[in-house]
XYZ file of C-alpha atoms in Angstrom:
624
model
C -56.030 58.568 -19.432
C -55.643 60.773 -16.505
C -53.675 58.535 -14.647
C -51.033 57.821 -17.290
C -50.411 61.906 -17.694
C -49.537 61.380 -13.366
C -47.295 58.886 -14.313
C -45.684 60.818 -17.514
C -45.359 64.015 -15.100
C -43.917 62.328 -12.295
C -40.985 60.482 -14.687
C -40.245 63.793 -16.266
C -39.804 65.856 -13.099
C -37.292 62.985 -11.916
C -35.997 63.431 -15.145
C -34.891 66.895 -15.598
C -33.741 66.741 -11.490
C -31.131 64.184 -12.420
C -30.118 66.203 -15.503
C -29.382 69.707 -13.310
C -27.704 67.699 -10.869
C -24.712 66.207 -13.794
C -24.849 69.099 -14.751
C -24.086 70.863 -11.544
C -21.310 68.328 -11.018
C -19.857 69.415 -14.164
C -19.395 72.947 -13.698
C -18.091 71.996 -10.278
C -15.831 69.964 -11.686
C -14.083 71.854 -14.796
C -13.979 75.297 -12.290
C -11.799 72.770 -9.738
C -9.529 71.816 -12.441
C -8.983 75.587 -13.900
C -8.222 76.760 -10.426
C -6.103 74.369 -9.105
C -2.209 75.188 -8.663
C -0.050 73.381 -11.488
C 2.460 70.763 -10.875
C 5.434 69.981 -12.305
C 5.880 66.668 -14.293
C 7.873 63.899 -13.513
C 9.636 61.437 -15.416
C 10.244 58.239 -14.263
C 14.034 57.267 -15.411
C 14.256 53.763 -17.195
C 17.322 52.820 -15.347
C 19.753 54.550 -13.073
C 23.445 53.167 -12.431
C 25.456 52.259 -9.567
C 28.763 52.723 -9.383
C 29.581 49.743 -7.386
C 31.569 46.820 -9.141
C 30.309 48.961 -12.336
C 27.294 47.040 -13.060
C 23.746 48.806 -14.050
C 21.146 48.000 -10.323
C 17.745 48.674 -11.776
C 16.032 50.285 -8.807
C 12.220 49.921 -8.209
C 10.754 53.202 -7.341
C 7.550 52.409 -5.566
C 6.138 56.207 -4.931
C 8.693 58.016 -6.666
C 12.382 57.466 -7.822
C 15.163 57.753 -5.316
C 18.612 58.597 -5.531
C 21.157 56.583 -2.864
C 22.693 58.541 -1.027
C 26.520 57.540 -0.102
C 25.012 57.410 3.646
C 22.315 55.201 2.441
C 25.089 52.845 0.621
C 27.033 52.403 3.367
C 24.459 51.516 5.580
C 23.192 48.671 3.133
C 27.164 47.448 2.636
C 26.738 47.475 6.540
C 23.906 45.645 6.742
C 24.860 42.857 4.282
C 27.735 42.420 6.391
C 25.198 41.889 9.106
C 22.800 39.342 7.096
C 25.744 37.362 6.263
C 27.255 36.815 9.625
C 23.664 35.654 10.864
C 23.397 32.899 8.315
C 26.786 31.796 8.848
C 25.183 31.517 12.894
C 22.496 29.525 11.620
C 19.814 32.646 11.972
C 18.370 32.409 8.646
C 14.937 34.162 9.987
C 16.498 36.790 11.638
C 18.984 37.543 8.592
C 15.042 37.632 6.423
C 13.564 39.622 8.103
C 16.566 42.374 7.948
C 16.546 42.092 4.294
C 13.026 42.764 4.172
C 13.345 45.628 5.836
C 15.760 47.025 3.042
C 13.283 45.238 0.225
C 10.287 47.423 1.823
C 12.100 50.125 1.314
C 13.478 49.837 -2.120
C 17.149 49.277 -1.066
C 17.777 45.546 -1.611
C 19.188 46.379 -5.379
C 22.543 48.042 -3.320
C 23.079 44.432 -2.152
C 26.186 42.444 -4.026
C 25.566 38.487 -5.834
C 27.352 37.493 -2.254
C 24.550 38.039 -0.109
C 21.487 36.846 -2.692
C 23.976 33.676 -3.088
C 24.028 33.182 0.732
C 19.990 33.553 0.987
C 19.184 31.265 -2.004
C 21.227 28.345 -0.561
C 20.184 28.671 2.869
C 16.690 28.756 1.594
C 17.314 25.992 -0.333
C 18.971 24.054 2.725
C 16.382 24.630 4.833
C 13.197 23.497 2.139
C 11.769 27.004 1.493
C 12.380 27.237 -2.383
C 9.795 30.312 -2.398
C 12.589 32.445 -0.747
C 15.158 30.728 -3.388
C 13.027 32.233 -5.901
C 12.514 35.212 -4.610
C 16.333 36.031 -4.138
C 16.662 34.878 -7.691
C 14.535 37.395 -9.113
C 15.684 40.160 -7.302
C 18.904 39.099 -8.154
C 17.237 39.458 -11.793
C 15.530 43.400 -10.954
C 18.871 44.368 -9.559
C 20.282 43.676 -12.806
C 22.891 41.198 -11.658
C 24.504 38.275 -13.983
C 25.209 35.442 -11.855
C 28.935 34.227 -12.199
C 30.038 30.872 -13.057
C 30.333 30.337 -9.803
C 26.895 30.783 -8.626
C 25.420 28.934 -11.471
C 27.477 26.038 -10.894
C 26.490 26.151 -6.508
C 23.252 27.008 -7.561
C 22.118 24.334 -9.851
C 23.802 21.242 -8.292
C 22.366 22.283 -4.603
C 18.713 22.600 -6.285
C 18.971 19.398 -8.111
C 20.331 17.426 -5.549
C 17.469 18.802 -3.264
C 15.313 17.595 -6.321
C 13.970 21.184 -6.665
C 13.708 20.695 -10.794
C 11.130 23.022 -11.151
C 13.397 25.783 -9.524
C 15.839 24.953 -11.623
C 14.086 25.814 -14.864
C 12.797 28.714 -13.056
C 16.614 30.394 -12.849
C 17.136 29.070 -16.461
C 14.082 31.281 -17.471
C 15.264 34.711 -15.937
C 18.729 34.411 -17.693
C 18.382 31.799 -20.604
C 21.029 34.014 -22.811
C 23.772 34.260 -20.059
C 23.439 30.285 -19.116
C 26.926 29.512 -19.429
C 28.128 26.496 -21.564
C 29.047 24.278 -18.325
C 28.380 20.606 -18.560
C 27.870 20.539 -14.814
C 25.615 23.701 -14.983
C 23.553 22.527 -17.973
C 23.312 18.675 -17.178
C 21.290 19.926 -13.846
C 18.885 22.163 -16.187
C 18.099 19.394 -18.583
C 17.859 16.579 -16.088
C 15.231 18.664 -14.110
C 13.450 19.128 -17.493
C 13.307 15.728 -18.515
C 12.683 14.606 -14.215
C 9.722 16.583 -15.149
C 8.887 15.227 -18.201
C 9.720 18.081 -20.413
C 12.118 17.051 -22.684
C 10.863 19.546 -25.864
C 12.193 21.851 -23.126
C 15.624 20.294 -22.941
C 15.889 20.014 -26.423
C 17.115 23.508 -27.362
C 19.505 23.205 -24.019
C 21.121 20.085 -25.374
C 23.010 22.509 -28.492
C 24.547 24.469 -25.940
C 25.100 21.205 -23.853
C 26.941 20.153 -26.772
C 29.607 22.695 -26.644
C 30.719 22.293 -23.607
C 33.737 19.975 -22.528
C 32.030 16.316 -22.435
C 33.327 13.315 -21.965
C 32.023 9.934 -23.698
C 29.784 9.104 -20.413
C 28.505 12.696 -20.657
C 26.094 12.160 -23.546
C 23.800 9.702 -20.977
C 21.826 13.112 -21.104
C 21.235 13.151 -24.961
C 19.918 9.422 -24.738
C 17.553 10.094 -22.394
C 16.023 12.804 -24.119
C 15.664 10.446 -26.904
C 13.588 8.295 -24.608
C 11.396 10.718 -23.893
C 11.075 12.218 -27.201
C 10.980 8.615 -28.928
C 13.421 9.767 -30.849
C 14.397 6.266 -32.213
C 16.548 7.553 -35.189
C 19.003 10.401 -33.181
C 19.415 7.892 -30.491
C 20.824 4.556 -32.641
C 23.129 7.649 -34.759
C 24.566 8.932 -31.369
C 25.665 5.545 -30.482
C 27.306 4.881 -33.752
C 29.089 8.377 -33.423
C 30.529 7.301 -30.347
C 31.023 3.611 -31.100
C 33.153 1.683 -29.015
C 32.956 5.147 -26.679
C 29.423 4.026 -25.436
C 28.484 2.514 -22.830
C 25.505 -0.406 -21.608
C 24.032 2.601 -20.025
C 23.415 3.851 -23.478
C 23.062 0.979 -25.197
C 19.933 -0.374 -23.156
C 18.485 3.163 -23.654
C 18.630 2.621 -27.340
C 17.089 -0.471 -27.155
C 14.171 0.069 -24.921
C 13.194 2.986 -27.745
C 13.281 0.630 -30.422
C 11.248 -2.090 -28.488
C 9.067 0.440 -27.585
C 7.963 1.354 -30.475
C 7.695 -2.428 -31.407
C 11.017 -2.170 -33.679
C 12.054 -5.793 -32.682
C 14.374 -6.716 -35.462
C 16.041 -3.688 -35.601
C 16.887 -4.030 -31.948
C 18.012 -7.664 -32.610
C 20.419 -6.060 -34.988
C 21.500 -3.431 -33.015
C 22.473 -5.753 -30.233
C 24.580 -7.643 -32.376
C 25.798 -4.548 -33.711
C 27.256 -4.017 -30.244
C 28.878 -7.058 -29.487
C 31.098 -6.325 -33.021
C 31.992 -2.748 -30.977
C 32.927 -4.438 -28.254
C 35.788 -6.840 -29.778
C 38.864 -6.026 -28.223
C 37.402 -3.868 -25.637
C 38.555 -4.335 -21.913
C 34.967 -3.838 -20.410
C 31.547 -4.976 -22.125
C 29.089 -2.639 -24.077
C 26.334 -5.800 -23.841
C 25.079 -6.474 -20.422
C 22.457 -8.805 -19.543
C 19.955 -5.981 -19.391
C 20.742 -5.486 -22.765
C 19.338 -9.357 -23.538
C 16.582 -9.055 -21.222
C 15.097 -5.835 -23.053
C 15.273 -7.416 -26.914
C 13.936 -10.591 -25.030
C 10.766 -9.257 -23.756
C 10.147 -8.090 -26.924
C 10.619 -11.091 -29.279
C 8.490 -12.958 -26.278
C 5.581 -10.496 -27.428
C 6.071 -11.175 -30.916
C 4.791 -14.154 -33.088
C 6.155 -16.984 -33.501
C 9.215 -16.414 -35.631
C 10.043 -13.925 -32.448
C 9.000 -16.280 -29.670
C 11.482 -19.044 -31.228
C 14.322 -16.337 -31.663
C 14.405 -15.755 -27.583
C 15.986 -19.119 -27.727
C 18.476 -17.771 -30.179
C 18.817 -14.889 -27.871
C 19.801 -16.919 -25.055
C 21.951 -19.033 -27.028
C 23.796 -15.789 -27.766
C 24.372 -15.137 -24.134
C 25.562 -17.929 -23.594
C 28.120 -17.924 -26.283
C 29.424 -14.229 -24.974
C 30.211 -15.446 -21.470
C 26.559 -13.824 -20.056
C 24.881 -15.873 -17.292
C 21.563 -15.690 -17.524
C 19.479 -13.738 -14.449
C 15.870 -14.258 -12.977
C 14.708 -11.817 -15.042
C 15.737 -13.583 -18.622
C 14.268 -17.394 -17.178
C 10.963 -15.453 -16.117
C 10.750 -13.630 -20.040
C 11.731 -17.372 -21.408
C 9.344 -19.731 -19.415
C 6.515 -16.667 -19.052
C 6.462 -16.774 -23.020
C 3.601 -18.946 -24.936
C 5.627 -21.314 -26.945
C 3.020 -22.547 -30.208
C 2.249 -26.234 -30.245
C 2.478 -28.747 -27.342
C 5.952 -30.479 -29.395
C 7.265 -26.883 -29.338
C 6.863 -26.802 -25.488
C 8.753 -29.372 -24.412
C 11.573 -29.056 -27.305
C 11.818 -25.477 -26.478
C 11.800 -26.267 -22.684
C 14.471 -29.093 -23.059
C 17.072 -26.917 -24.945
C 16.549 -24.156 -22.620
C 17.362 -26.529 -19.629
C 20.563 -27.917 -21.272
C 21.590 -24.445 -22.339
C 21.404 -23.394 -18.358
C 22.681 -26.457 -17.320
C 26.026 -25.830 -19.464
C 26.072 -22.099 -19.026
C 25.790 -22.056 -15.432
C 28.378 -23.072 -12.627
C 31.344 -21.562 -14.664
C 31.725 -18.493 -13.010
C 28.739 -18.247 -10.617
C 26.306 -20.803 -9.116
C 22.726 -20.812 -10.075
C 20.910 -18.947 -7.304
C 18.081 -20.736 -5.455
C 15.871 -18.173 -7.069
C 16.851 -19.119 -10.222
C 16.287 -22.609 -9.909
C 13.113 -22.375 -8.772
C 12.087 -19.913 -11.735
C 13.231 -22.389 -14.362
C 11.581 -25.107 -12.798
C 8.364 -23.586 -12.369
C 8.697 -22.549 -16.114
C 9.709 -25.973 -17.261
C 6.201 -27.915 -15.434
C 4.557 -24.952 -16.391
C 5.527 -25.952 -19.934
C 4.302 -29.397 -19.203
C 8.054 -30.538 -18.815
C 7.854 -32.009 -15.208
C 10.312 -34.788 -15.938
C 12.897 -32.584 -17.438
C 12.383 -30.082 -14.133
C 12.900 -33.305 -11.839
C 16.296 -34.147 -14.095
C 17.115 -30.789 -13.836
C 16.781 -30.824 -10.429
C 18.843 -34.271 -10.023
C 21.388 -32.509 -12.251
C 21.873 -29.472 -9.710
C 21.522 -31.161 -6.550
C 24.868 -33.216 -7.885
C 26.921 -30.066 -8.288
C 25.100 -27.914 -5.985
C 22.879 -29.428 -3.275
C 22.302 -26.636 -1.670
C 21.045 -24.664 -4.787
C 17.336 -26.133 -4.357
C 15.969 -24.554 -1.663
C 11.919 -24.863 0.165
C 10.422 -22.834 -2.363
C 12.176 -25.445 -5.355
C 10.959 -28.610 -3.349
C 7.631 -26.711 -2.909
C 6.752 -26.381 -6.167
C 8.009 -29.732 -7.552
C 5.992 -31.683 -5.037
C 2.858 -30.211 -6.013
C 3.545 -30.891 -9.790
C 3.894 -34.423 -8.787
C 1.330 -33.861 -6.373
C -1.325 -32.211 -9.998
C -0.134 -35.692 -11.408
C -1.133 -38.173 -8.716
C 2.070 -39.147 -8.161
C 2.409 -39.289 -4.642
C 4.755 -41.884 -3.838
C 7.604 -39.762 -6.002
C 6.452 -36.432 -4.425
C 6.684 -37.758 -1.025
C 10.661 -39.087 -1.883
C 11.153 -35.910 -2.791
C 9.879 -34.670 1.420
C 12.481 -37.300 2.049
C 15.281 -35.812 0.297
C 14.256 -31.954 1.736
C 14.276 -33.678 4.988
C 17.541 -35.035 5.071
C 18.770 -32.081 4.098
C 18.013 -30.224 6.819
C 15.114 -28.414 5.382
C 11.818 -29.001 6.912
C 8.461 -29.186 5.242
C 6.211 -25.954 5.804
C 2.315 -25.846 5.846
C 2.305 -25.465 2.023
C 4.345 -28.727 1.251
C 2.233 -30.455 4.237
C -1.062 -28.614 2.231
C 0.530 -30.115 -1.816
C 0.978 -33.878 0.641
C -2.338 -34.101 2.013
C -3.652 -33.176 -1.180
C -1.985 -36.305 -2.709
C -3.236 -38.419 0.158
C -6.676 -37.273 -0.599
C -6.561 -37.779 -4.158
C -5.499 -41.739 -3.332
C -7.996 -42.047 -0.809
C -4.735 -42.430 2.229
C -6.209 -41.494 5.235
C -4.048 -42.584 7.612
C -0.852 -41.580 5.912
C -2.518 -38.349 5.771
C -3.157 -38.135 9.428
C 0.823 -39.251 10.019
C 1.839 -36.595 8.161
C -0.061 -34.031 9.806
C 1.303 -35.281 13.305
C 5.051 -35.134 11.986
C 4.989 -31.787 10.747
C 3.211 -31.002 13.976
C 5.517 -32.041 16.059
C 8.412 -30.525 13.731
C 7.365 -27.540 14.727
C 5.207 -26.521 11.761
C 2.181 -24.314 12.363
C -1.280 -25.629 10.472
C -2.960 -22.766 8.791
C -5.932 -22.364 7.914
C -5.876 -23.948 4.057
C -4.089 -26.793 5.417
C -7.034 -27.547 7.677
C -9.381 -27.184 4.959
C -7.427 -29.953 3.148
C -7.448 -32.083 6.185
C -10.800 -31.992 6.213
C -11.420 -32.766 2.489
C -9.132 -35.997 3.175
C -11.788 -37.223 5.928
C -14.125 -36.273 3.798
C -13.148 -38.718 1.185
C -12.309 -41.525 3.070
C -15.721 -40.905 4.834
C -14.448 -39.846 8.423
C -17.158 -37.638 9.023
C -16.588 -38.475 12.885
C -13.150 -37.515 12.998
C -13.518 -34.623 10.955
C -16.859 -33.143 13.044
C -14.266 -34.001 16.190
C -11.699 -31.986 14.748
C -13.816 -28.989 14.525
C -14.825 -29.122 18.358
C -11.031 -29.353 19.084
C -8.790 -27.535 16.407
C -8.384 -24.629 18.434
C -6.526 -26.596 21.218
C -4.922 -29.152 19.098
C -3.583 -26.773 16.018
C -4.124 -22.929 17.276
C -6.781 -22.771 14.129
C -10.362 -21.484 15.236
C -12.607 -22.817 12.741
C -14.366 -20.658 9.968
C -17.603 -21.327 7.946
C -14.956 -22.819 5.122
C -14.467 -25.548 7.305
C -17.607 -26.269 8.312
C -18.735 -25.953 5.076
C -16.258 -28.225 3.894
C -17.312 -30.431 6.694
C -21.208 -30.882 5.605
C -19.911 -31.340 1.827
C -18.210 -34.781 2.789
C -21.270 -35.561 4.866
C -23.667 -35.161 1.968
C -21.259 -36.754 -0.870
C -22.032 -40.067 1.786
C -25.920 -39.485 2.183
C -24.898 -38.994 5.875
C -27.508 -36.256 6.405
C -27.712 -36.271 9.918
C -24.099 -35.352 10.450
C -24.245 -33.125 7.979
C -27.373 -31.264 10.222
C -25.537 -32.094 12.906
C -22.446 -30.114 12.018
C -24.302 -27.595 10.940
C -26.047 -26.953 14.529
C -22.449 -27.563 15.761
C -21.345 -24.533 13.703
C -24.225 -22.211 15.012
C -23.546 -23.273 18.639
C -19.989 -22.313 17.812
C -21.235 -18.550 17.167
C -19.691 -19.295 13.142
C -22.346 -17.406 10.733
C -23.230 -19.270 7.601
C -22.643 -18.025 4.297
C -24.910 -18.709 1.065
C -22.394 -21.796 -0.186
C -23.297 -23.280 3.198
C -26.763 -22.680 2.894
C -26.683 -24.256 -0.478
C -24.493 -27.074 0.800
C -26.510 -28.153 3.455
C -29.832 -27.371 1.685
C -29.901 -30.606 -0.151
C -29.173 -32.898 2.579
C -32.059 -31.671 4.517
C -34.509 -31.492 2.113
C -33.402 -35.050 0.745
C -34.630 -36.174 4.506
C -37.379 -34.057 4.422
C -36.453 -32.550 7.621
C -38.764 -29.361 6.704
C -38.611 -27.697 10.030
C -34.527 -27.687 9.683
C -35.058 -25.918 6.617
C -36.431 -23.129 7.688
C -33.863 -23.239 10.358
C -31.251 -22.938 7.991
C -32.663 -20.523 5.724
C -33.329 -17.857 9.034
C -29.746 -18.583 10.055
C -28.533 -17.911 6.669
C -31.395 -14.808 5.648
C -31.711 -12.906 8.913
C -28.853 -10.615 8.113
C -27.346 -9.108 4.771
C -25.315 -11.815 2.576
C -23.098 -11.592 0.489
C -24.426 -12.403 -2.823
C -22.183 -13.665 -5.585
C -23.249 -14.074 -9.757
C -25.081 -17.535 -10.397
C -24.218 -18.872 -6.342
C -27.079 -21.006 -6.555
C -29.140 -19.450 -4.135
C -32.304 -18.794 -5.937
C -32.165 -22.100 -7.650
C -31.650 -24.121 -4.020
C -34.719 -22.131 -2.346
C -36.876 -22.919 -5.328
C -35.846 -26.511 -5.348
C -36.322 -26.643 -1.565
C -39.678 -25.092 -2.093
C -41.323 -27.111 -4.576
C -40.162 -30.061 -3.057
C -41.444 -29.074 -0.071
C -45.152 -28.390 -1.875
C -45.295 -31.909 -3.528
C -44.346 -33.274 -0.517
C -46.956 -33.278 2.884
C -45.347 -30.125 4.225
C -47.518 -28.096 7.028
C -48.671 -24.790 4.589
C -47.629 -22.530 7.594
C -44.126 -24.060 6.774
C -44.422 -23.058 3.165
C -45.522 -19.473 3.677
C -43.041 -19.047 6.156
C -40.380 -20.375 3.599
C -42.159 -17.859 0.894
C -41.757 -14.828 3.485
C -38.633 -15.084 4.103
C -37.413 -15.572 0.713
C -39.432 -12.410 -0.123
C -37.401 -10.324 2.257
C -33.907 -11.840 1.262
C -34.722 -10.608 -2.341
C -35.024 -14.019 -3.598
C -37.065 -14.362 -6.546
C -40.037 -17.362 -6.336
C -39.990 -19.014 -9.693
C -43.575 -19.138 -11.398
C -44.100 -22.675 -10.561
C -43.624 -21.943 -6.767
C -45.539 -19.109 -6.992
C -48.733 -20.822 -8.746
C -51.727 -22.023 -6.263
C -53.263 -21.285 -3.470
C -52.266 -22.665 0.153
C-alpha cells in the first residue's frame, strides 16, 4: 500500500510540472502576439495584364507579386532575341539554360508564342519531350492561345516523332481552342487510337467532322470503329460515302464484322461493294478484301467452309488473281468428308489453273502452296497434273521447294520410281537436289529395301556439291540398317567426319545399335556402342534402352552394368513413359532368374537407386 502512494505521488508531481510549463508557453505566447508591430495585408491579384500584343500573361508570383518594369521588359524582349539566335546555331542547352534563368525568376510569362514555339520543336527534334511539355504549359500559365500555326507545326512534328502521348497532352491544356483543322485533329485522334484510346477520340471525331475532308479523310472514323467494335457506324459510313470509299475502308469494315463472327453479313457486304464499284475507274474490292471474308467462312461450319469455294469463284469472275495468302486460307481449311476433299481440291485446282497466267504468272510460292494443300488434301495426283499443267506454260514456275515437297508425297506413298523421275526432271532443269530431297530419296530407298541405289545417290549429290546434314545421315544409316549393313554403317561412323564434314551424335549411334538389334546382331550392336564411348559421344536414355535388350538377350551381364554407369553417372534427361524404368526392371529380373554373380545384382540395384529409378516389387522381393 505504501508503495503504490510513491508511485501515485511521483505521477502527480510530473503531472502538474507539465501543466505549469503549457501553461507558461501560453502566456508567452498570447503577450508575443499583443505586442508585436502590425502588418499590412496583402492581396494577391488573380491576374495582371500585359500590354504586349494585348493578350492577358498570368504571372506566377512565387514570394510576392511583381510588377514588370519597362526595364525588366526590354531586357526579356532582349533576351528572347538571344535564345532564338542560339537555337537557330544549334545551342539548344545553352538557349535552356538562359530561359531558366528568366523561369527562376518569374519572367518567362514576358516571352512571345515565337520563342516557346522554337523550344518545343527543338525539344522535340532532339528526343527530350519533357522540355516540349514544359514549354507547353508555360505557354498555358502565360495565358497564351497557340495560333493555327503552331497547332498545325506542333502536332504533325510530335506525331511524326511518334510522341502520341504528347500530343494528347497539348490537346488537354486547350481542348476548347483546338481548332477545327483536319491536319491538326487527324494527329490528335491518331495518337489516341496509336494508344489505344479511342473513347478518347470519340468526342474529337465531331469536331473532326467539321472540318474540310475529303472522301480518303474519313480512314480516321473507320478506325475508330475498329477499335470501338463499332460494327453498325462503320458499314453506315461506307454507305454514306458509297462509291467515295475506298479498299482501305472497305477491309476495315469487314475485319469488324468477321470479328465479331458476323460472317454472312460480311459476305453481303462484299458483294455489296462490287455493285459500288460498277463503272468505277479504280476497284473498291481488293484481294484483301477476299482474304478477310475467307478466313472467316474457313472457321465456320460447313455451309461456310463450302462457300470459300464460292468466294474464290467470285474472284475469279472479277478479274482478282488469287495471292499466297487466299491458297493458304483454302487448302489450311478442314473440308468435311474424304469425297469433299478431293472434289473441293479438284475445282480449286481448275479454278487456278484458268484464273492464272492472264495477267500475271503464278509465283513459285504459289505453286508450291497449292500443291502442298492439294496432297495435304489427299489429292497427290491432281498436285502432280497440276504440276504437269504449269511446267507446260511455265517451267520455270516450280521451283526446289515445289519438287521438294512432291517427291516426298510420292516418297509417303512408296512410290519411288515416280519420285525419283521427278529428281530427273529438277535435274535437267538446272536445279540441283539439296540434302532434304537427297533425305525424302533415301527414305524411299529404305522403304524398298535399295541399298545400293541409296548409296549412288548419296555419292551424286556429294559430288554435286551438296552438303550431308545431319538428318540425312541419320537416314543413311536407317537404309543400312534395313538392308542389314551393320558393317558399313559402324564404318561410316569411324569416318563421317572426313568423308561428309558430319561428326557423329548419339542419334546416330543410336540409330546404329537399333539396326543391329532388329538383326539379333548383338555383338555389333555392343560393339558400336563401345565405339561411341571411345568416341567421347555420351549416351542418352533411348540409347540405354536401345542397347539394353541386346545385351541382356546375350546375357552379357557385366556389359550391363557398363552401360547403365555410362548412361547413370551423370544427370539425364528424363522424358514421360521413355522406358527407362521398365528396361532396368526387365534387365534386372532377368538378370535374377538367370545365374548372375549377386555382387552384379546389387550393384545394378545401387545404381538404379541413385538414378531415381524405381525397383518394381518383384525385383525388390528376396534376399541375395
Amino acid at each position: 500500500m505504501n508503495s503504490f502512494s510513491v508511485v501515485f505521488q511521483d505521477v502527480q508531481g510530473a503531472f502538474i510540472q507539465e501543466a505549469m510549463l503549457l501553461m507558461l508557453f501560453g502566456i508567452s505566447f498570447s503577450a508575443w502576439r499583443h505586442m508585436r508591430p502590425p502588418r499590412s495585408v496583402v492581396r494577391k491579384p488573380k491576374q495582371i495584364e500585359s500590354a504586349d500584343d494585348g493578350k492577358a500573361e498570368v504571372l506566377r508570383a512565387k514570394s510576392s507579386p511583381k510588377v514588370f518594369t519597362a526595364e525588366i521588359k526590354e531586357k526579356a524582349k532582349h533576351a528572347e532575341a538571344q535564345m532564338l539566335q542560339l537555337m537557330e546555331n544549334n545551342e539548344f542547352t545553352r538557349a535552356l539554360n538562359q530561359y531558366r534563368s528568366f523561369e527562376r525568376a518569374g519572367q518567362d510569362a514576358l516571352f512571345t508564342e515565337e520563342l516557346f514555339s522554337a523550344f518545343a520543336h527543338s525539344a522535340t527534334r532532339v528526343g527530350k519531350v519533357d522540355v516540349t511539355d514544359r514549354m507547353l504549359r508555360a505557354m498555358k500559365r502565360a495565358g497564351i492561345t497557340p495560333s493555327l500555326e503552331f497547332w498545325q507545326h506542333t502536332m504533325k512534328l510530335l506525331s511524326s516523332r511518334k510522341h502520341f502521348g504528347a500530343c494528347l497532352s497539348m490537346y488537354d491544356l486547350w481542348p476548347r481552342q483546338c481548332p477545327a483543322d483536319k491536319t491538326v485533329l487527324s494527329c490528335i485522334i491518331n495518337a489516341a487510337l496509336e494508344l489505344g484510346m479511342a473513347e478518347r477520340a470519340r468526342p474529337m471525331l465531331q469536331k473532326y467532322m467539321q472540318a474540310d475532308l475529303a472522301a480518303k479523310d474519313h480512314v480516321l472514323f473507320f478506325r475508330c470503329h475498329v477499335l470501338l467494335g463499332d460494327a453498325d457506324a462503320a458499314e453506315a459510313l461506307f454507305r454514306k460515302l458509297g462509291s467515295q470509299s475506298t479498299p482501305l475502308m472497305l477491309n476495315l469494315t469487314l475485319s469488324i464484322l468477321v470479328g465479331q463472327k458476323q460472317t454472312e453479313r460480311a459476305y453481303n457486304l462484299l458483294q455489296e461493294a462490287h455493285k459500288l464499284e460498277e463503272g468505277l475507274s479504280q476497284r473498291l474490292v481488293d484481294i484483301v478484301s477476299y482474304n478477310t471474308v475467307m478466313k472467316s467462312l474457313a472457321a465456320a461450319k460447313d455451309k461456310g467452309r463450302l462457300q470459300c469455294v464460292a468466294c474464290l469463284r467470285g474472284l475469279v469472275e472479277h478479274d482478282l488473281e488469287p495471292d499466297e495468302i487466299t491458297l493458304g486460307v483454302l487448302l489450311d481449311t478442314r473440308w468435311p468428308g474424304a469425297e469433299s476433299d478431293t472434289a473441293v481440291a479438284n475445282e480449286i485446282g481448275e479454278m487456278l489453273l484458268n484464273c492464272t497466267g492472264q495477267k500475271k504468272k503464278m509465283t513459285s510460292a504459289m505453286m508450291t502452296i497449292f500443291v502442298k494443300g492439294l496432297i495435304r488434301a489427299g489429292s497427290l495426283s491432281k498436285a502432280l497434273a497440276v504440276y504437269g499443267e504449269m511446267k507446260k506454260r511455265d517451267a520455270s514456275v516450280a521451283d526446289v521447294i515445289t519438287y521438294s515437297v512432291l517427291i516426298k508425297a510420292l516418297v509417303d506413298q512408296h512410290r519411288l520410281d515416280e519420285a525419283l523421275e521427278l529428281a530427273a526432271d529438277m535435274k535437267s532443269r538446272g536445279l540441283g537436289p539439296d540434302d532434304i530431297i537427297l533425305t525424302h530419296l533415301l527414305d524411299g530407298c529404305r522403304h524398298t529395301a535399295k541399298h545400293d541405289l541409296g548409296k549412288q545417290l548419296v555419292k551424286e549429290a556429294v559430288e554435286s556439291g551438296v552438303q550431308i546434314s545431319d538428318v540425312t545421315l541419320v537416314t543413311l544409316m536407317k537404309l543400312h540398317g534395313r538392308c542389314g549393313a551393320h558393317q558399313e554403317a559402324f564404318d561410316l561412323m569411324g569416318n563421317c567426319e572426313s568423308l561428309y564434314g558430319v561428326k557423329p551424335s548419339v542419334i546416330h549411334y543410336t540409330c546404329l545399335i537399333s539396326g543391329c538389334f532388329r538383326t539379333r546382331s548383338f555383338d555389333k550392336a555392343w560393339e558400336s556402342f563401345q565405339l561411341m564411348l571411345a568416341s567421347n559421344v555420351e549416351p542418352d536414355v533411348t540409347t540405354l534402352t536401345t542397347i539394353l535388350p541386346c545385351i541382356v538377350t546375350s546375357k552379357q551381364w557385366k556389359n550391363v552394368l557398363i552401360a547403365v554407369h555410362s548412361t547413370l553417372k551423370r544427370e539425364v534427361v528424363r522424358k514421360p513413359n521413355d522406358g527407362l524404368v521398365e528396361s532396368l526392371n526387365h534387365a534386372l529380373a532377368q538378370m535374377r532368374a538367370s545365374s548372375c554373380p549377386s555382387k552384379l545384382i546389387s550393384e545394378l540395384q545401387v545404381l538404379m537407386k541413385e538414378a531415381g529409378v524405381a525397383i518394381s516389387a518383384k525385383n525388390s522381393n528376396g534376399n541375395l
